[in-house]
Tab-separated table of C-alpha atoms in Angstrom:
chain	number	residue	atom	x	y	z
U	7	UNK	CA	33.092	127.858	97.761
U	8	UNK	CA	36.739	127.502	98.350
U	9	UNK	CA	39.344	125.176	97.449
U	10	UNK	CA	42.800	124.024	99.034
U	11	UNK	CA	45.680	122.878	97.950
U	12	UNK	CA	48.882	122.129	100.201
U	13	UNK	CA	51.806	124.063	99.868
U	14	UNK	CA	54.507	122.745	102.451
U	15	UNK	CA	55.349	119.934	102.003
U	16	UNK	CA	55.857	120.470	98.293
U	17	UNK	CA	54.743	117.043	97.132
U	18	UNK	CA	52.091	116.715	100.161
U	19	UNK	CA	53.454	113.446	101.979
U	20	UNK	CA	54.393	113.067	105.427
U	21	UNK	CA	56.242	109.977	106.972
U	22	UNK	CA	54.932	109.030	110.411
U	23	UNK	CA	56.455	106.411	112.603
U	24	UNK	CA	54.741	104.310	114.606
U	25	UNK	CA	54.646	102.393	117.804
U	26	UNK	CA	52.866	99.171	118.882
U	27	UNK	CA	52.373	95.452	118.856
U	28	UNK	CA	55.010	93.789	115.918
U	29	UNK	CA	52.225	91.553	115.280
U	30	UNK	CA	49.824	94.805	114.666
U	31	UNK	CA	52.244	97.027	112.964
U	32	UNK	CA	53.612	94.407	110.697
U	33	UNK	CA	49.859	93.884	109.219
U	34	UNK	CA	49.228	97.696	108.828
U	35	UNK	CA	48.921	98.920	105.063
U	36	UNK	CA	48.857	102.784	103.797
U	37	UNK	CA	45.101	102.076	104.087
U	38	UNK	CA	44.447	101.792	107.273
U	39	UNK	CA	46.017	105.284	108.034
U	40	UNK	CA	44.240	108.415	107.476
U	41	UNK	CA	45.751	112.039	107.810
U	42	UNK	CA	43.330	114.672	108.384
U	43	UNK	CA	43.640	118.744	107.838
U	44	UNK	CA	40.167	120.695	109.137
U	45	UNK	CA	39.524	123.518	106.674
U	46	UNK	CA	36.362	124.796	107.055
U	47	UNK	CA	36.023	128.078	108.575
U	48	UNK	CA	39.171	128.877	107.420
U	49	UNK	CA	39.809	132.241	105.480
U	50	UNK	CA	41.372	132.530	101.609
U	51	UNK	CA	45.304	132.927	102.128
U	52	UNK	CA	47.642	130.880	103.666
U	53	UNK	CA	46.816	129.126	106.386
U	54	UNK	CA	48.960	126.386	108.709
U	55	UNK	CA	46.957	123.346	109.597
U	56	UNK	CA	47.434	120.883	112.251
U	57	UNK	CA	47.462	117.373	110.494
U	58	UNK	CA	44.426	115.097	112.778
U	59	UNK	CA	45.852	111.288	112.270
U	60	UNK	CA	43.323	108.378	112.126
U	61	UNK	CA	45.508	104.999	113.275
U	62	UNK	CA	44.484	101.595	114.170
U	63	UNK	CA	43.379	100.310	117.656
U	64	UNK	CA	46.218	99.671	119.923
U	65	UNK	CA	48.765	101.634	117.532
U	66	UNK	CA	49.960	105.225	118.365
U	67	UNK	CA	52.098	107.826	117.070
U	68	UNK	CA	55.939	107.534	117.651
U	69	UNK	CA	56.924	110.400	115.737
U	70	UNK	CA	55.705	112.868	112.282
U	71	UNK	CA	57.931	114.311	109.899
U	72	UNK	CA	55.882	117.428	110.189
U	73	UNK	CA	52.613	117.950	112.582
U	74	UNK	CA	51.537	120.618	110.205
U	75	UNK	CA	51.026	121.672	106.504
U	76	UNK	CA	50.641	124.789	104.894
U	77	UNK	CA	47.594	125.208	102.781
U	78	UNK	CA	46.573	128.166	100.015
U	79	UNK	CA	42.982	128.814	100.466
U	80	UNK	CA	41.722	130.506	96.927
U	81	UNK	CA	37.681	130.850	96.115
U	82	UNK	CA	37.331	127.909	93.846
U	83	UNK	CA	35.519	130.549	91.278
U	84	UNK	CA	38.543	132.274	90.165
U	85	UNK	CA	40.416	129.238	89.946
U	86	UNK	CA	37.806	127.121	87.703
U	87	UNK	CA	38.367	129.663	84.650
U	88	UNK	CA	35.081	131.620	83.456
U	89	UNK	CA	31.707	129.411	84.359
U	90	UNK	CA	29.823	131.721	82.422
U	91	UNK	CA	31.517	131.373	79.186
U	92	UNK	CA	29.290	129.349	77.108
U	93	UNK	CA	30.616	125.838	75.615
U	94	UNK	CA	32.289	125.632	72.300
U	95	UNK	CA	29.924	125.724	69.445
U	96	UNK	CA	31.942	123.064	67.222
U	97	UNK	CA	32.436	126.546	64.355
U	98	UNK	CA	35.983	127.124	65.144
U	99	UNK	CA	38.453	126.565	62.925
U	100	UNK	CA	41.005	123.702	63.371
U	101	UNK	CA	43.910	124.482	64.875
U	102	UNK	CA	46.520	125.373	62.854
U	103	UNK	CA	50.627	124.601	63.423
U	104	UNK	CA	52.704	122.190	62.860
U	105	UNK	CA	50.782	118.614	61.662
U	106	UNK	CA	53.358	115.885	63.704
U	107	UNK	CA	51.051	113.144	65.739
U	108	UNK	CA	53.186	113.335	68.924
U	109	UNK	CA	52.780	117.587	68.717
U	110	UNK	CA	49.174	117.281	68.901
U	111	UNK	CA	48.938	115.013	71.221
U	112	UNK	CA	51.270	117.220	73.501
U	113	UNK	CA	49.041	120.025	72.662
U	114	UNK	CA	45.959	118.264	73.937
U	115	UNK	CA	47.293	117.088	77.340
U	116	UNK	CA	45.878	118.621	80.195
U	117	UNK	CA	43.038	120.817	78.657
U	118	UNK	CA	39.994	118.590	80.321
């Protein structure tokens, strides 16, 4: 099993301008536009993607920052840390450091 994640563009948006009725495009919300990359049969590595846009009836593409994205392709096993480890038993010893509130809770963020 693999997993992708986009690479270019860095934060994964593209702007897309569109053309049609001002009485359609005025009513069109970020929901009722779907962008699209195919990945399967794709190899691990870097792969460019063509970006597949779903619009609304009678509405069509006037212009995409970018027709394409770059995705990494890794095998989701090596990325998911060790499945075979077994779960914690609930024996280990507290942690240990410094006992401030706000440095535990900084400490705790984005372990699940």
């Amino acid at each position: 099993e693999y997993q992708g994640n986009i690479v270019d563009p860095p934060d994964g948006k593209i702007t897309i301008t569109l053309e049609g009725a001002p009485e359609i495009i005025n009513q069109i919300t970020p929901a009722d536009l779907k962008a699209n990359i195919l990945l399967s049969g794709l190899p691990p590595g870097t792969q460019t993607v063509p970006i597949e846009l779903t619009l609304p009836n009678f509405v069509k593409t006037a212009g995409i920052s970018t027709p394409t994205v770059k995705v990494e392709i890794v095998d989701a096993k090596s990325t998911s840390g060790t499945p075979d480890s077994p779960p914690p038993s609930g024996d280990s010893p507290p942690p240990t450091g410094d006992k401030n509130p706000s440095n535990q809770k900084g400490n705790q963020e984005g372990t699940g």
